[in-house]
Short mmCIF file of C-alpha atoms in Angstrom, two decimals:
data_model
loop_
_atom_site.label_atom_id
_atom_site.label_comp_id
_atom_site.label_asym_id
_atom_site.label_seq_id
_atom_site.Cartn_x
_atom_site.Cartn_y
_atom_site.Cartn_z
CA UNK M 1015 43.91 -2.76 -18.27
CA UNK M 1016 44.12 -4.66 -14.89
CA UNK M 1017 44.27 -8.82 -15.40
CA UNK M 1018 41.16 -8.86 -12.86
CA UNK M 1019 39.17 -7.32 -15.48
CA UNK M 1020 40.31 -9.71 -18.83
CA UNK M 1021 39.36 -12.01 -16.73
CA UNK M 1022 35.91 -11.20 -15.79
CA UNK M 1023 35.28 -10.60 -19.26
CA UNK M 1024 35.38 -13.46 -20.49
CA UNK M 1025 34.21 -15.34 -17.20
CA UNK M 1026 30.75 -17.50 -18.56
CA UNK M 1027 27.50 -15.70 -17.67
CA UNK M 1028 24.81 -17.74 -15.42
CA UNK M 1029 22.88 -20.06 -17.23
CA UNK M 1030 19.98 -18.45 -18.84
CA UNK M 1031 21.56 -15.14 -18.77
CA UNK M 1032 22.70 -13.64 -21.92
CA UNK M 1033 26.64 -13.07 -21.76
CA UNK M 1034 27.83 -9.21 -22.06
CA UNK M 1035 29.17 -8.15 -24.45
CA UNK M 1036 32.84 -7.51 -24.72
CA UNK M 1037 33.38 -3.58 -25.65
CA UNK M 1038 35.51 -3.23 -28.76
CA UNK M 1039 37.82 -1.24 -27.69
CA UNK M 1040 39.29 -2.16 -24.22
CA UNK M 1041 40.85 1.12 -23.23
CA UNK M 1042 38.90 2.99 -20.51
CA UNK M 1043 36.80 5.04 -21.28
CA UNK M 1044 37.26 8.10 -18.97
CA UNK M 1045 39.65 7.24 -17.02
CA UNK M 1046 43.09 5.33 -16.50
CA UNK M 1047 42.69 2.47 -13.93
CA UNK M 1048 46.23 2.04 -13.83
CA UNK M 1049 47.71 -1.25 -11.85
CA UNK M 1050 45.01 -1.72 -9.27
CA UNK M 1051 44.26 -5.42 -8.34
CA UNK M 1052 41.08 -7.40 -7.08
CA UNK M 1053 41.53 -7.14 -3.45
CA UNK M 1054 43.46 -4.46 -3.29
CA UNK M 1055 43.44 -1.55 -0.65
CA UNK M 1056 42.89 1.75 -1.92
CA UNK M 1057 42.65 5.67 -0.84
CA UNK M 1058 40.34 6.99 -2.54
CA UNK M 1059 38.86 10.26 -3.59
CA UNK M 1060 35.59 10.69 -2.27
CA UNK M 1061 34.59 12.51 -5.36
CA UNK M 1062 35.86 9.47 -7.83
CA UNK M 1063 33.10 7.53 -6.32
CA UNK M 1064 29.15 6.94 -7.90
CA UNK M 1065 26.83 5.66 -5.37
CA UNK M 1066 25.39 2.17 -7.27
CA UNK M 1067 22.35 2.65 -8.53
CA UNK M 1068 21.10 -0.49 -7.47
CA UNK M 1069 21.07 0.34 -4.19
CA UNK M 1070 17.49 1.75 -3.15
CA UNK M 1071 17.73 1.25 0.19
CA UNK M 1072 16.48 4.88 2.00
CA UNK M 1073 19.91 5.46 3.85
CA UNK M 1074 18.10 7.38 6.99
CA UNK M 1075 20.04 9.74 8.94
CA UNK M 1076 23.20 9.64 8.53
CA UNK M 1077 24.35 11.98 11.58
CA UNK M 1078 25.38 9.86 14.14
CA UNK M 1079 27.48 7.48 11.52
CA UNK M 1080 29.34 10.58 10.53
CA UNK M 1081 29.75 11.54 14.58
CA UNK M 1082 31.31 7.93 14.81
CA UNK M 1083 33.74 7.99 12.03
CA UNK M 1084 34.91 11.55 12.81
CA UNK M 1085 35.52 9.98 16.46
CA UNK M 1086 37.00 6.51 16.33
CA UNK M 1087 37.74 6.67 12.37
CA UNK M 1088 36.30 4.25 9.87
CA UNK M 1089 36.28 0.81 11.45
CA UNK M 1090 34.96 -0.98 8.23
CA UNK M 1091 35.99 -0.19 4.70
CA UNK M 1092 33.53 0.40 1.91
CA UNK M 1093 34.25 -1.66 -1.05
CA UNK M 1094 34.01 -0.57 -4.66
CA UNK M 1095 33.95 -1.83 -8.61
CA UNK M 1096 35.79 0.02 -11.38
CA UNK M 1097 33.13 1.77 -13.24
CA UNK M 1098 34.43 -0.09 -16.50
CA UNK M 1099 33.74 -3.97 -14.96
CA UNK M 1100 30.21 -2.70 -13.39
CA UNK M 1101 29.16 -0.76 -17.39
CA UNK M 1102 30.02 -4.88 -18.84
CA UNK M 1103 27.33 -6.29 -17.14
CA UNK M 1104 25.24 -3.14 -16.68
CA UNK M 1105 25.55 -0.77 -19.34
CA UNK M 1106 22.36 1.06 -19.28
CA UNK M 1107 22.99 1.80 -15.51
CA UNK M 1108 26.75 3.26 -16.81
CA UNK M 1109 25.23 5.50 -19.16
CA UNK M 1110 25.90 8.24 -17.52
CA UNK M 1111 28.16 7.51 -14.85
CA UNK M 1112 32.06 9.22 -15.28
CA UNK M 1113 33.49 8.43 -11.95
CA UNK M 1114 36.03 5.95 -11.24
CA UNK M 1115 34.68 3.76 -9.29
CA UNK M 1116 31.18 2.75 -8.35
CA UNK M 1117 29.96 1.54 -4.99
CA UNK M 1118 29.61 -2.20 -4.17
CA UNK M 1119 28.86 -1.91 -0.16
CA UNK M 1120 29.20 0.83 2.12
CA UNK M 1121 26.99 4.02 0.49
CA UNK M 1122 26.43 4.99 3.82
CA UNK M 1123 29.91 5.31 5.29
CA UNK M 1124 30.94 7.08 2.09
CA UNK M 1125 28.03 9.50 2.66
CA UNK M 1126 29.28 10.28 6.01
CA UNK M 1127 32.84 11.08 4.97
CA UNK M 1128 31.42 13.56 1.93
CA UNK M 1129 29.03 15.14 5.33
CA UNK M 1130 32.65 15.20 7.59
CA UNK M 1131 34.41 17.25 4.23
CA UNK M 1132 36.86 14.54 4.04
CA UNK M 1133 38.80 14.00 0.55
CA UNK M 1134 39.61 10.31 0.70
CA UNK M 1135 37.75 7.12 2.27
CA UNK M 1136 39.59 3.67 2.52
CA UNK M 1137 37.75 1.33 0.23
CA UNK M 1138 39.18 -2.53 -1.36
CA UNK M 1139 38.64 -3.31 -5.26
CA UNK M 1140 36.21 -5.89 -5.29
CA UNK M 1141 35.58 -5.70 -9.57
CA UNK M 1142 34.68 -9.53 -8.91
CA UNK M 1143 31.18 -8.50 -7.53
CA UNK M 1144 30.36 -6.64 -10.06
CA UNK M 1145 28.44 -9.24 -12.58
CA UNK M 1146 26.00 -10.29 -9.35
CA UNK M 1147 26.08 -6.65 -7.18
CA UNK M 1148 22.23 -6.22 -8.37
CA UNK M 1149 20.76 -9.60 -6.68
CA UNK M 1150 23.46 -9.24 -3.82
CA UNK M 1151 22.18 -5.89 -3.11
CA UNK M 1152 18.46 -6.42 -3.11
CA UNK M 1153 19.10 -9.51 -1.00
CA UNK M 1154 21.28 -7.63 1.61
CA UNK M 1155 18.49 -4.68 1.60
CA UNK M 1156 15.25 -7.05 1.35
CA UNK M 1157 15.23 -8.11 5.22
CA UNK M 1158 16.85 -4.68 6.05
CA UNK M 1159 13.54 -2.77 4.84
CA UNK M 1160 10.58 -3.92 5.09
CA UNK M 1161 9.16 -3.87 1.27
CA UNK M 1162 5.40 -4.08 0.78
CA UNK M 1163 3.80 -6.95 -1.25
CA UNK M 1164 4.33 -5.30 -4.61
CA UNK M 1165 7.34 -4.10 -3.81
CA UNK M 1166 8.41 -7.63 -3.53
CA UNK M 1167 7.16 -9.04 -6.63
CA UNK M 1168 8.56 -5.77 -8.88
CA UNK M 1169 12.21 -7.28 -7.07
CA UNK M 1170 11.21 -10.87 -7.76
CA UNK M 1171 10.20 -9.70 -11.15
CA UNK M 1172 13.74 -8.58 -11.88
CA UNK M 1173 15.36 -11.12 -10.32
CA UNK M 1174 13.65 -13.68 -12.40
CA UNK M 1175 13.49 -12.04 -15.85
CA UNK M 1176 16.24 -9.61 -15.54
CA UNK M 1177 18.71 -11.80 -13.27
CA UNK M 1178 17.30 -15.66 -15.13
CA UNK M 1179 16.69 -16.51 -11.38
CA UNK M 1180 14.45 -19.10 -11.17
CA UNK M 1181 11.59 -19.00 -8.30
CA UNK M 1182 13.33 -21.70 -6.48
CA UNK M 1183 16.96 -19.78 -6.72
CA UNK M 1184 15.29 -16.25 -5.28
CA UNK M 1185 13.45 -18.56 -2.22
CA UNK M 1186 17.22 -19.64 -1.71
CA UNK M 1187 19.02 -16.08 -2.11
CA UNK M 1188 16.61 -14.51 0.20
CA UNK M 1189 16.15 -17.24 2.28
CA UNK M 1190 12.11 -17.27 2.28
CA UNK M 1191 9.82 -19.32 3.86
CA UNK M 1192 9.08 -21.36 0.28
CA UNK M 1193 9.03 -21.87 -3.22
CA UNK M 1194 5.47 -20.77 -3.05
CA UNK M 1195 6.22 -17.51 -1.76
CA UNK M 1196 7.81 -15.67 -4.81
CA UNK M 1197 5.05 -17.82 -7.40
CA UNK M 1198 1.92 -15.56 -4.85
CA UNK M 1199 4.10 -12.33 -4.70
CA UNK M 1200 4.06 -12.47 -8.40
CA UNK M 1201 0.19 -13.21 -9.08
CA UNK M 1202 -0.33 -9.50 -7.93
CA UNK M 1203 1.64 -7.96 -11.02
CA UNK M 1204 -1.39 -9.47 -13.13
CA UNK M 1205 -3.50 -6.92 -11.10
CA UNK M 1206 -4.68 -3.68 -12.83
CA UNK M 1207 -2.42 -1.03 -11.69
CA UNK M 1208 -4.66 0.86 -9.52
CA UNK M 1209 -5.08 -2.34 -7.75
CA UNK M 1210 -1.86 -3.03 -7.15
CA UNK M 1211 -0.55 0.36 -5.99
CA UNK M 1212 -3.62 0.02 -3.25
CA UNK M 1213 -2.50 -4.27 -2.15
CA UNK M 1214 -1.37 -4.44 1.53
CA UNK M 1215 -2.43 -0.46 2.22
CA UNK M 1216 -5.39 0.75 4.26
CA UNK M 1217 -6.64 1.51 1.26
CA UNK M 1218 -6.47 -1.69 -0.58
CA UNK M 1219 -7.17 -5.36 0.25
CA UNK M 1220 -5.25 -7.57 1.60
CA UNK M 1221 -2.54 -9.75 -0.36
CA UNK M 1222 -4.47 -13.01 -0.21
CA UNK M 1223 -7.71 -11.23 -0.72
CA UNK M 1224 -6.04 -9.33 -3.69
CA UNK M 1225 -5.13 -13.02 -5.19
CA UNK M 1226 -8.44 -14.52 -4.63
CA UNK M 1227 -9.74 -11.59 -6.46
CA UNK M 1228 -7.46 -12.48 -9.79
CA UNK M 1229 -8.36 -15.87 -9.07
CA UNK M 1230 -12.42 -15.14 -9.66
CA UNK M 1231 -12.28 -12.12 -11.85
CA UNK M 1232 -9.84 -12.00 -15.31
CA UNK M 1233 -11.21 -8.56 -16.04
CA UNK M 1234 -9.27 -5.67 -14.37
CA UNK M 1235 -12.42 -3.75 -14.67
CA UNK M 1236 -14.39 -6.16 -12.61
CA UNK M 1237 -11.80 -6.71 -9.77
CA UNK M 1238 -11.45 -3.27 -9.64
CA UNK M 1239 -15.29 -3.12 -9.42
CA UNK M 1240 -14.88 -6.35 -6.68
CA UNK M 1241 -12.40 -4.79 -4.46
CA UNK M 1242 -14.80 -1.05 -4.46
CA UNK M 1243 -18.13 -3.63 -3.66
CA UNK M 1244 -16.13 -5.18 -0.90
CA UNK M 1245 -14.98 -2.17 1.06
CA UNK M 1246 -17.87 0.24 0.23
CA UNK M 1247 -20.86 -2.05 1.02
CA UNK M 1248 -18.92 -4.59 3.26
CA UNK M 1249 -19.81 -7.68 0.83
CA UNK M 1250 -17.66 -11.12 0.57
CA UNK M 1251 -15.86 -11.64 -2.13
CA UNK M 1252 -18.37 -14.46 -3.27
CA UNK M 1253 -21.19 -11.76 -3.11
CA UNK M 1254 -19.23 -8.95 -4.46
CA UNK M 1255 -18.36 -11.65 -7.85
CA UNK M 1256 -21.84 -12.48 -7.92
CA UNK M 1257 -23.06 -9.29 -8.41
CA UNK M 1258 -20.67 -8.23 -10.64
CA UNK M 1259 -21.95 -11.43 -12.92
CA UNK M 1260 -25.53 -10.37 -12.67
CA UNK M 1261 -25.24 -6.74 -13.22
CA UNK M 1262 -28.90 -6.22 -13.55
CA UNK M 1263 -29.95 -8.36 -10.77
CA UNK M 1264 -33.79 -9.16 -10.65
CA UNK M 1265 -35.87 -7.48 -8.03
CA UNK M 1266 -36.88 -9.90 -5.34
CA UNK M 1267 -40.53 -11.34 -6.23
CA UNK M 1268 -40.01 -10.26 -10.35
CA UNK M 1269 -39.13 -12.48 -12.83
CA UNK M 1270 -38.38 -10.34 -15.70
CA UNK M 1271 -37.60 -12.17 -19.01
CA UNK M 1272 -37.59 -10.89 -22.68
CA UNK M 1273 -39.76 -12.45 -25.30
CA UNK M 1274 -38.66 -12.35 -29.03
CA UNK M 1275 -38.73 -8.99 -29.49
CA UNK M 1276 -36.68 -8.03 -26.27
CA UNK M 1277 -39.56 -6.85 -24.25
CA UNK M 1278 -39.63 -7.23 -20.76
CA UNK M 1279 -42.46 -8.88 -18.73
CA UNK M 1280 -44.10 -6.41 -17.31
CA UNK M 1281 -43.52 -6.57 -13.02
CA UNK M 1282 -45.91 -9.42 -11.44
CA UNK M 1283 -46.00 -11.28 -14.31
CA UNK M 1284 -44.49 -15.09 -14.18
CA UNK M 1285 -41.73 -15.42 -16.17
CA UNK M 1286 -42.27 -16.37 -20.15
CA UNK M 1287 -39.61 -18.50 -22.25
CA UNK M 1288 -38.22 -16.83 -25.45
CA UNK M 1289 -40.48 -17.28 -27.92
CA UNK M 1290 -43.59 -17.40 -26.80
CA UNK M 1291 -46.41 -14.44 -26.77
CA UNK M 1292 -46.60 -12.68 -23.59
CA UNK M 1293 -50.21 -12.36 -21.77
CA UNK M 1294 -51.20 -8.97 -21.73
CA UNK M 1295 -54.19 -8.21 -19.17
CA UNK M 1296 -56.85 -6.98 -21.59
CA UNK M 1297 -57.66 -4.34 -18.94
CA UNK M 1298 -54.62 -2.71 -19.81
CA UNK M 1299 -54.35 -2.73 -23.26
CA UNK M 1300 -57.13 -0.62 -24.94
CA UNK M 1301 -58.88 -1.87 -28.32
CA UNK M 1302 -57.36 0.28 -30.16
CA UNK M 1303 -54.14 -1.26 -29.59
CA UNK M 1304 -52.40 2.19 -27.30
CA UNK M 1305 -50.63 1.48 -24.12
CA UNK M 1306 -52.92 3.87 -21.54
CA UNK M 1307 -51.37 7.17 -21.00
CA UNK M 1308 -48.92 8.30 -17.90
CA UNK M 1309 -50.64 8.70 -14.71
CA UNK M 1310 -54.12 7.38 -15.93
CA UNK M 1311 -54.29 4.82 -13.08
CA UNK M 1312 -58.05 4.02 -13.86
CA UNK M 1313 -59.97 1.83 -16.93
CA UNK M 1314 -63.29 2.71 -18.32
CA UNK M 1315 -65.19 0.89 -15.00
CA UNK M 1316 -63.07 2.71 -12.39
CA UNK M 1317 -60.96 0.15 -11.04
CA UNK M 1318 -57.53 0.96 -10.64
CA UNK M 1319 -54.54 -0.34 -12.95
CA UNK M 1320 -51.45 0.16 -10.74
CA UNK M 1321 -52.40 -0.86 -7.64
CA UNK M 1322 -50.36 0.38 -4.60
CA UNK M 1323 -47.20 -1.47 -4.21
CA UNK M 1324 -46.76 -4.31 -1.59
CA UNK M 1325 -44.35 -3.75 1.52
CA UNK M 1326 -41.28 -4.75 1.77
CA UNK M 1327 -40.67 -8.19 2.69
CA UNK M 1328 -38.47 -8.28 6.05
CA UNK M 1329 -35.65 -9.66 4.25
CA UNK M 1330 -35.31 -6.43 1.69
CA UNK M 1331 -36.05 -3.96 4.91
CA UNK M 1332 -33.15 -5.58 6.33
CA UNK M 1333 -30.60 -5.58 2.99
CA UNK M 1334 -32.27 -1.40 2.54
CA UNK M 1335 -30.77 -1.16 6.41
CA UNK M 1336 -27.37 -2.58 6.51
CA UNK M 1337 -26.74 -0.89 3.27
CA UNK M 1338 -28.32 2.78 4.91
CA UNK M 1339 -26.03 1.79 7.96
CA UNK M 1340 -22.87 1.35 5.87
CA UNK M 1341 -22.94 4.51 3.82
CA UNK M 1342 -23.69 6.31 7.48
CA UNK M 1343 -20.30 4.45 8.87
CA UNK M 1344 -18.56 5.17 5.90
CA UNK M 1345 -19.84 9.13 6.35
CA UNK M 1346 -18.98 8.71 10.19
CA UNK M 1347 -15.24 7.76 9.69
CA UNK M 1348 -14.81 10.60 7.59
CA UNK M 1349 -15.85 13.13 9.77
CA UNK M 1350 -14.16 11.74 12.46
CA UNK M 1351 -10.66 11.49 10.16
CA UNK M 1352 -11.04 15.33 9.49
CA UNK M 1353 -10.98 15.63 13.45
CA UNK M 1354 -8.58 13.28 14.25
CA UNK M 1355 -6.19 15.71 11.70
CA UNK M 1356 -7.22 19.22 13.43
CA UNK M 1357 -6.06 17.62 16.78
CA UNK M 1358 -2.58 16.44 15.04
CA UNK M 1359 -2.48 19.55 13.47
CA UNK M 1360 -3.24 22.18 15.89
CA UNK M 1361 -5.41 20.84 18.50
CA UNK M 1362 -4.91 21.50 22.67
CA UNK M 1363 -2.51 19.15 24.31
CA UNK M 1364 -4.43 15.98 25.85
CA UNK M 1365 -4.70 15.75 29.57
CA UNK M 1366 -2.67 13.39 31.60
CA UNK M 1367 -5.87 11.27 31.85
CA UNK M 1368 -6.56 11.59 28.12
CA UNK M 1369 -3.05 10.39 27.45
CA UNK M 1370 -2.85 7.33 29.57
CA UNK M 1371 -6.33 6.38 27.96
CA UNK M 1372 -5.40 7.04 24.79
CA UNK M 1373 -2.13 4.65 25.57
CA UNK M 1374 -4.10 1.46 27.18
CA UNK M 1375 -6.38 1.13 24.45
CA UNK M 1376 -3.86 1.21 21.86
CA UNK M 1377 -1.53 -1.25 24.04
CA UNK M 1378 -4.95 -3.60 25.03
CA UNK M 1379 -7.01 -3.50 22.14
CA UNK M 1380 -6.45 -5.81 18.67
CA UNK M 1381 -4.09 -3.09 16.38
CA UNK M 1382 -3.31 -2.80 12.90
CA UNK M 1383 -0.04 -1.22 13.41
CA UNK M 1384 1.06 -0.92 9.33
CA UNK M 1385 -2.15 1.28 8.67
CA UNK M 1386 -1.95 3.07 11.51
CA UNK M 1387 1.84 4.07 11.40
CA UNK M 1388 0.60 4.97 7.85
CA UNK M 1389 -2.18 6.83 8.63
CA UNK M 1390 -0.71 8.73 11.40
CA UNK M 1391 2.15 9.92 9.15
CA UNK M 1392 0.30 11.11 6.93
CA UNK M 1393 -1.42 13.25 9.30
CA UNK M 1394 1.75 14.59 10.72
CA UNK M 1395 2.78 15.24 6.64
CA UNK M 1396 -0.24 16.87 5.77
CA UNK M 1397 -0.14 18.74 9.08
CA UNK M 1398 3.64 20.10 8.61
CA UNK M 1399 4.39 18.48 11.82
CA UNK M 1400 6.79 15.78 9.89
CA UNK M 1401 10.29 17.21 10.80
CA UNK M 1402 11.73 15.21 8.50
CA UNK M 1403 10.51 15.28 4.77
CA UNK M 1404 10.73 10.92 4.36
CA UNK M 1405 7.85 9.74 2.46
CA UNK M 1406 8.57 6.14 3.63
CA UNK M 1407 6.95 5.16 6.80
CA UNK M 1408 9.19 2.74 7.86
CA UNK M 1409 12.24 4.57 7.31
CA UNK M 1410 10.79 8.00 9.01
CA UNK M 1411 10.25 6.35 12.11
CA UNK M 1412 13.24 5.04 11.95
CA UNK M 1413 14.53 8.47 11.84
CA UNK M 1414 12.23 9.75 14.71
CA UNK M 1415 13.30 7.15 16.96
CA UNK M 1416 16.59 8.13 16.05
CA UNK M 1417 16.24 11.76 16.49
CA UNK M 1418 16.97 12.37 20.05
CA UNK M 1419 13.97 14.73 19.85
CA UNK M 1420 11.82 13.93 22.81
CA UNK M 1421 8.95 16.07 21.55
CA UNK M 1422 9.20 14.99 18.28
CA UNK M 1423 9.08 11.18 19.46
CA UNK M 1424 5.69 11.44 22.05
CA UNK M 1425 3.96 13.51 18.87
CA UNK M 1426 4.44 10.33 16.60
CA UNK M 1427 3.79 8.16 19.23
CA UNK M 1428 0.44 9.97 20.26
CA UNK M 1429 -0.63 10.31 16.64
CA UNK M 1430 0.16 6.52 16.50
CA UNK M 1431 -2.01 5.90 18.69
CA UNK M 1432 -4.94 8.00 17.67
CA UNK M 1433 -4.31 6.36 14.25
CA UNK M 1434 -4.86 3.44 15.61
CA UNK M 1435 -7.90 4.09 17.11
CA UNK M 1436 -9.90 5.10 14.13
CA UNK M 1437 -8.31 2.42 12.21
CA UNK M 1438 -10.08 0.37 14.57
CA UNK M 1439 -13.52 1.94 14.48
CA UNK M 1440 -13.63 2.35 10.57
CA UNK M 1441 -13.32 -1.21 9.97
CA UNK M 1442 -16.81 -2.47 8.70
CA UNK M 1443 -15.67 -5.66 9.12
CA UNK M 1444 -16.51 -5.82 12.90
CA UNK M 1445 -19.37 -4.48 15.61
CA UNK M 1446 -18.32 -1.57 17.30
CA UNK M 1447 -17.60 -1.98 20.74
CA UNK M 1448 -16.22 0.32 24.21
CA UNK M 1449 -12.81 1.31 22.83
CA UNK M 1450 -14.31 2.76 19.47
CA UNK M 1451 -16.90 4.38 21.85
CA UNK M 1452 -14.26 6.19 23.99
CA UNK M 1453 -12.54 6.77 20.97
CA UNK M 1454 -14.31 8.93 19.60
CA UNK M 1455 -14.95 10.75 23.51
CA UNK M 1456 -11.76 11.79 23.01
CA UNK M 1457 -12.30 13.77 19.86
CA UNK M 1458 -15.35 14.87 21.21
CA UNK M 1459 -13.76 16.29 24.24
CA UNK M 1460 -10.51 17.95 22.87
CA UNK M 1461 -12.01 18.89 19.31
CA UNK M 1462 -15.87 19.22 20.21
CA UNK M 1463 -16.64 16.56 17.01
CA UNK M 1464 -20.25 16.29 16.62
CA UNK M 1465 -21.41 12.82 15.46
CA UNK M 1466 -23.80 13.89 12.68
CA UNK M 1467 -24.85 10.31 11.28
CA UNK M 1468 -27.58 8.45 13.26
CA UNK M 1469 -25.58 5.34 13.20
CA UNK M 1470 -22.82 7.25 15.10
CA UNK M 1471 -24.86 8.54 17.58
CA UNK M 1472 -27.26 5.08 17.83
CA UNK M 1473 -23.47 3.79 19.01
CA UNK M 1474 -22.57 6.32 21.37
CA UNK M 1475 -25.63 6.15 22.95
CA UNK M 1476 -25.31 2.42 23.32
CA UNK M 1477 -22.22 2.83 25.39
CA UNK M 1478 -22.92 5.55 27.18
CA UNK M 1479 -20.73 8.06 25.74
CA UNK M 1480 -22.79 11.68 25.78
CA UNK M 1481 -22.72 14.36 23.32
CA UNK M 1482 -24.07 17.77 22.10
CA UNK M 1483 -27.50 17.07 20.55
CA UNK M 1484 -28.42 20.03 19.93
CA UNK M 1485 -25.29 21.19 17.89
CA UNK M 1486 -25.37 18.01 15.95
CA UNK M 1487 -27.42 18.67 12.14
CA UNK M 1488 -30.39 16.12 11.35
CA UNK M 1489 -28.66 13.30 9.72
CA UNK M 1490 -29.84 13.31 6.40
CA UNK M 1491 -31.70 10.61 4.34
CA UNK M 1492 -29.67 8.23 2.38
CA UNK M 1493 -31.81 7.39 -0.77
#
């Protein structure tokens, strides 16, 4: 066996990291690595190599790299560990590895060589790496991709448990903005699951939303419940926890309490402490002792029992109409997703007018551009539109922009922008205002969407934006 490697094994692991284990037998496994040195410079056979499995970095398109090479040869060398000094610190990664060598840095020029058909790429034996090539890599990746939230604190996670990084260590690896940073990344891993696959997404709150929920709720249940009160009926997060705490809230002008046996008062009575015998209006209670039947309404003199109920004090009118409104909005941006997707999909090209429209708003109006890069690939996914099969966002416009396809690139970039547009007008966060309104002109015009909620059409009429009336169905009642 090479010196280089005696010597890493019995080179002292970081502090708080367990040490590997030495194997017991220090012959090589499957393979004879012969008199190769740290440092040295190798040929070497493209199909000896294992890409690291560290390495999650989405490695794009790898055409152009592969052009390059085949043109002006390989300017940079990739580097590599022997497979034996990577299993020593790794050896549930190793498992199943049976090449030589495995890949320290350069996946994606070794990629390109195995897409030119070459045998051999120039690589230098850098088996020194090998006990630190997991925190190197995610460091050299993490600015290079842009992870989401819980992506973050899954790395952090590793580094810190896995690695024996402290908080302050990672900060200084990655070069973040503060020791603070990794301890908030990491509060979101206490987060039911479903929450955190949701955190950062169009979908899901926001990250410091997301903590402030943890922070109030210790129940996943309930900051699952928080997070569905908060989008579905546009609450705060202070009235969302409150009525998750009073699940049985009392109705305004009640003041239902439970005597000793558990009754409750009946409505329009004061309340009664625990204890003490509840006044029953004699009128109601026969002498016999029997509660009058269902639906009799009258006593033995005529007058009535259950009197008509009292209207609605303004205040509950208002609460019954901003919750009416939101389910309508929420119905709205539904109908108007389902149009925004047949116009991706298969809808007539936009005019010239359309287009540049389409274009200022984006460019002038406040944009979330993460949800609507999202949303807009998914259309193009659902749609079969794609091109290229790359879940990841980031990464597939990456390759779009990359493409060279001019028709490929003004289809993302126009469902961008539409994306953008009803990412916009589906926030219930804000009052709608022109731009939503010519937003959804556009669908009307190249899709003939009908707005079929009254809240919908109460806004287009506001702005002036006209549509078929008579094609649109009778919004229904929300109960």
């Amino acid at each position: 066996m090479a010196g280089s490697l005696k010597k890493a094994a019995r080179k002292p692991s970081r502090p708080g990291v367990p040490a590997p284990a030495a194997p017991a037998d220090s012959t090589p496994k499957f393979f004879d690595l012969g008199v190769e040195e740290e440092g040295d410079a190798l040929k070497v056979k493209v199909s000896d190599i294992t890409a690291n499995p560290f390495n999650d970095r989405d490695l794009g398109d790898i055409t152009q790299l592969a052009q390059s090479i085949d043109q002006d040869g390989l300017l940079q060398d990739i580097v590599v560990m022997h497979t034996e000094a990577f299993a020593r610190y790794y050896p549930a990664q190793a498992e199943h590895i049976t090449t030589k060598y495995v890949i320290a840095f350069g996946e994606r020029r070794w990629r390109a060589h195995m897409h030119l058909g070459l045998e051999t790429v120039s690589a230098i034996l850098r088996n020194g790496v090998a006990e630190k090539i997991r925190r190197v890599l995610f460091a050299e990746n993490f600015h290079r991709k842009q992870l989401s939230a819980i992506e973050e604190a899954r790395k952090f996670r590793v580094l810190h448990v896995e690695e024996g990084m402290s908080y302050r260590e990672i900060v200084t690896e990655l070069k973040l903005s503060g020791p603070n940073y990794v301890a908030r990344r990491m509060e979101l891993l206490e987060l039911p699951p479903a929450l955190q696959d949701i955190v950062g997404t169009e979908e899901g709150p926001g990250v410091t939303l997301a903590r402030k929920i943890r922070a109030q709720l210790t129940e996943p249940e309930e900051q699952i419940q928080a997070w569905e009160l908060i989008r579905d009926e546009d609450l705060s997060l202070a009235e969302a926890v409150d009525r998750i705490r009073h699940a049985d809230p009392v109705p305004p002008g009640n003041t239902v309490t439970e005597s000793s046996a558990g009754a409750p008062v009946p409505p329009g009575n004061t309340s009664v402490a625990v204890g003490q015998e509840q006044p029953v209006p004699p009128e109601t209670t026969p002498a016999n002792g029997e509660g009058v039947p269902q639906g009799n309404t009258s006593g033995s003199g005529g007058d009535t029992l259950n009197p008509p109920a009292a209207p609605q004090p303004p205040v509950q009118r208002k609460a019954a109409a901003a919750d009416r409104d939101a389910v309508e909005r929420n119905h709205a941006s539904a109908d108007r997703d389902a149009s925004c997707r047949h116009l991706v999909s298969d809808g007539p090209p936009l005019t010239a007018e359309q287009h540049d429209a389409l274009y200022a708003r984006t460019l002038l109006a406040p944009m979330q551009q993460g949800p609507a890069r999202t949303r807009a690939h998914r259309w193009l996914r659902d749609a079969g539109r794609a091109v290229f099969d790359i879940s990841d966002t980031d990464s597939y416009f990456e390759a779009v922009l990359s493409s060279g396809q001019a028709d490929l690139v003004n289809r993302v970039a126009t469902a961008t922008a539409l994306a953008a547009g009803e990412v916009r007008a589906r926030d219930g966060r804000r009052q709608w205002d022109r731009t939503d309104a010519e937003h959804v002109r556009l669908l009307i015009e190249t899709t003939g969407y009908v707005p079929a909620t009254a809240w919908e059409r109460a806004q287009l009429d506001k702005f002036g934006v006209p549509y078929n009336a008579a094609d649109a169905p009778d919004p229904e009642p929300i109960h």
